[in-house]
XYZ file of C-alpha atoms in Angstrom:
105
model
C 112.375 121.516 -43.483
C 113.601 124.850 -45.535
C 114.703 125.028 -48.905
C 118.427 125.953 -48.237
C 118.820 123.267 -46.345
C 117.906 120.817 -48.565
C 120.580 121.614 -50.729
C 123.782 119.364 -51.162
C 127.600 120.788 -51.402
C 129.479 118.588 -53.037
C 133.339 119.758 -52.256
C 136.087 119.862 -54.394
C 137.819 116.659 -52.434
C 134.722 114.784 -52.992
C 134.704 115.773 -56.798
C 137.886 114.732 -57.395
C 137.089 111.194 -55.820
C 134.436 110.827 -57.872
C 135.974 111.812 -61.009
C 138.845 109.199 -60.062
C 135.673 106.377 -60.029
C 133.566 107.086 -62.722
C 135.893 109.609 -65.063
C 134.802 113.043 -66.375
C 131.139 113.708 -65.832
C 128.211 116.179 -66.252
C 126.260 117.539 -64.348
C 123.374 114.946 -65.371
C 125.153 112.235 -64.519
C 126.995 113.585 -61.197
C 122.816 113.938 -60.448
C 122.364 109.815 -61.300
C 125.150 109.171 -58.536
C 124.228 111.106 -55.862
C 120.876 110.416 -56.254
C 121.752 106.845 -56.101
C 123.812 106.950 -52.937
C 121.083 109.234 -50.957
C 118.302 106.313 -52.372
C 120.541 103.842 -50.621
C 120.424 105.642 -47.796
C 116.825 106.725 -47.141
C 116.142 102.874 -48.101
C 118.426 101.386 -45.346
C 116.910 103.584 -42.735
C 113.378 102.921 -43.688
C 114.278 99.150 -43.343
C 115.189 99.980 -40.307
C 112.201 101.954 -39.210
C 109.804 98.888 -40.422
C 112.248 96.773 -38.932
C 111.196 97.990 -35.302
C 108.170 98.252 -36.002
C 107.530 94.386 -37.055
C 109.565 93.310 -33.994
C 109.022 96.061 -32.169
C 110.885 95.501 -28.073
C 109.668 92.293 -27.460
C 112.019 90.648 -29.386
C 114.640 93.171 -28.685
C 117.983 91.282 -27.430
C 118.606 94.783 -25.258
C 115.101 95.231 -23.503
C 115.428 93.547 -19.961
C 113.053 92.750 -17.251
C 113.440 93.173 -13.568
C 110.782 91.719 -11.304
C 110.663 94.357 -8.099
C 106.508 93.955 -6.694
C 105.915 94.146 -10.830
C 107.314 93.922 -13.662
C 109.243 96.973 -15.002
C 110.429 96.819 -18.875
C 113.912 99.080 -19.773
C 115.456 99.473 -23.071
C 119.382 98.661 -22.338
C 120.433 99.956 -26.153
C 123.515 101.453 -25.924
C 122.271 104.239 -29.045
C 119.184 104.816 -26.508
C 118.401 108.883 -26.695
C 116.190 108.639 -22.841
C 118.574 108.547 -20.316
C 116.634 105.851 -17.866
C 115.341 103.430 -20.824
C 112.429 102.524 -18.974
C 109.688 101.304 -21.164
C 106.544 100.038 -19.043
C 105.253 98.502 -15.495
C 103.445 95.380 -15.730
C 103.068 94.566 -19.181
C 105.438 95.229 -22.146
C 103.932 97.992 -24.864
C 103.197 96.908 -28.338
C 104.816 99.725 -29.779
C 108.360 101.225 -29.476
C 108.062 104.220 -27.389
C 108.723 107.344 -29.104
C 112.030 108.220 -27.738
C 113.773 104.858 -29.267
C 117.325 104.744 -30.588
C 115.220 104.959 -34.252
C 112.478 107.615 -33.577
C 115.677 110.380 -34.942
C 114.578 109.508 -38.363
């Protein structure tokens, strides 16, 4: 990621809303608030990633098995990034596929 893509711009509207919530603040107080929100969002994303790695597709309610001549495993998650959702044939893989919905982390 380029350094100019890492910058966060606080809009006037957001700054006014923060002032209503927290009162007058300097740049240090604003940094604490923004960093706390970013930490919270990052923590939630990490929990989601760890949850999927821990439980895998075998425990997911969106996993479907179709048994024709052999078992075919599919992901029916509405937000999956792969159009087909095919996981495997024969055996369910131990790890989530690279295209799984949280792979865009």
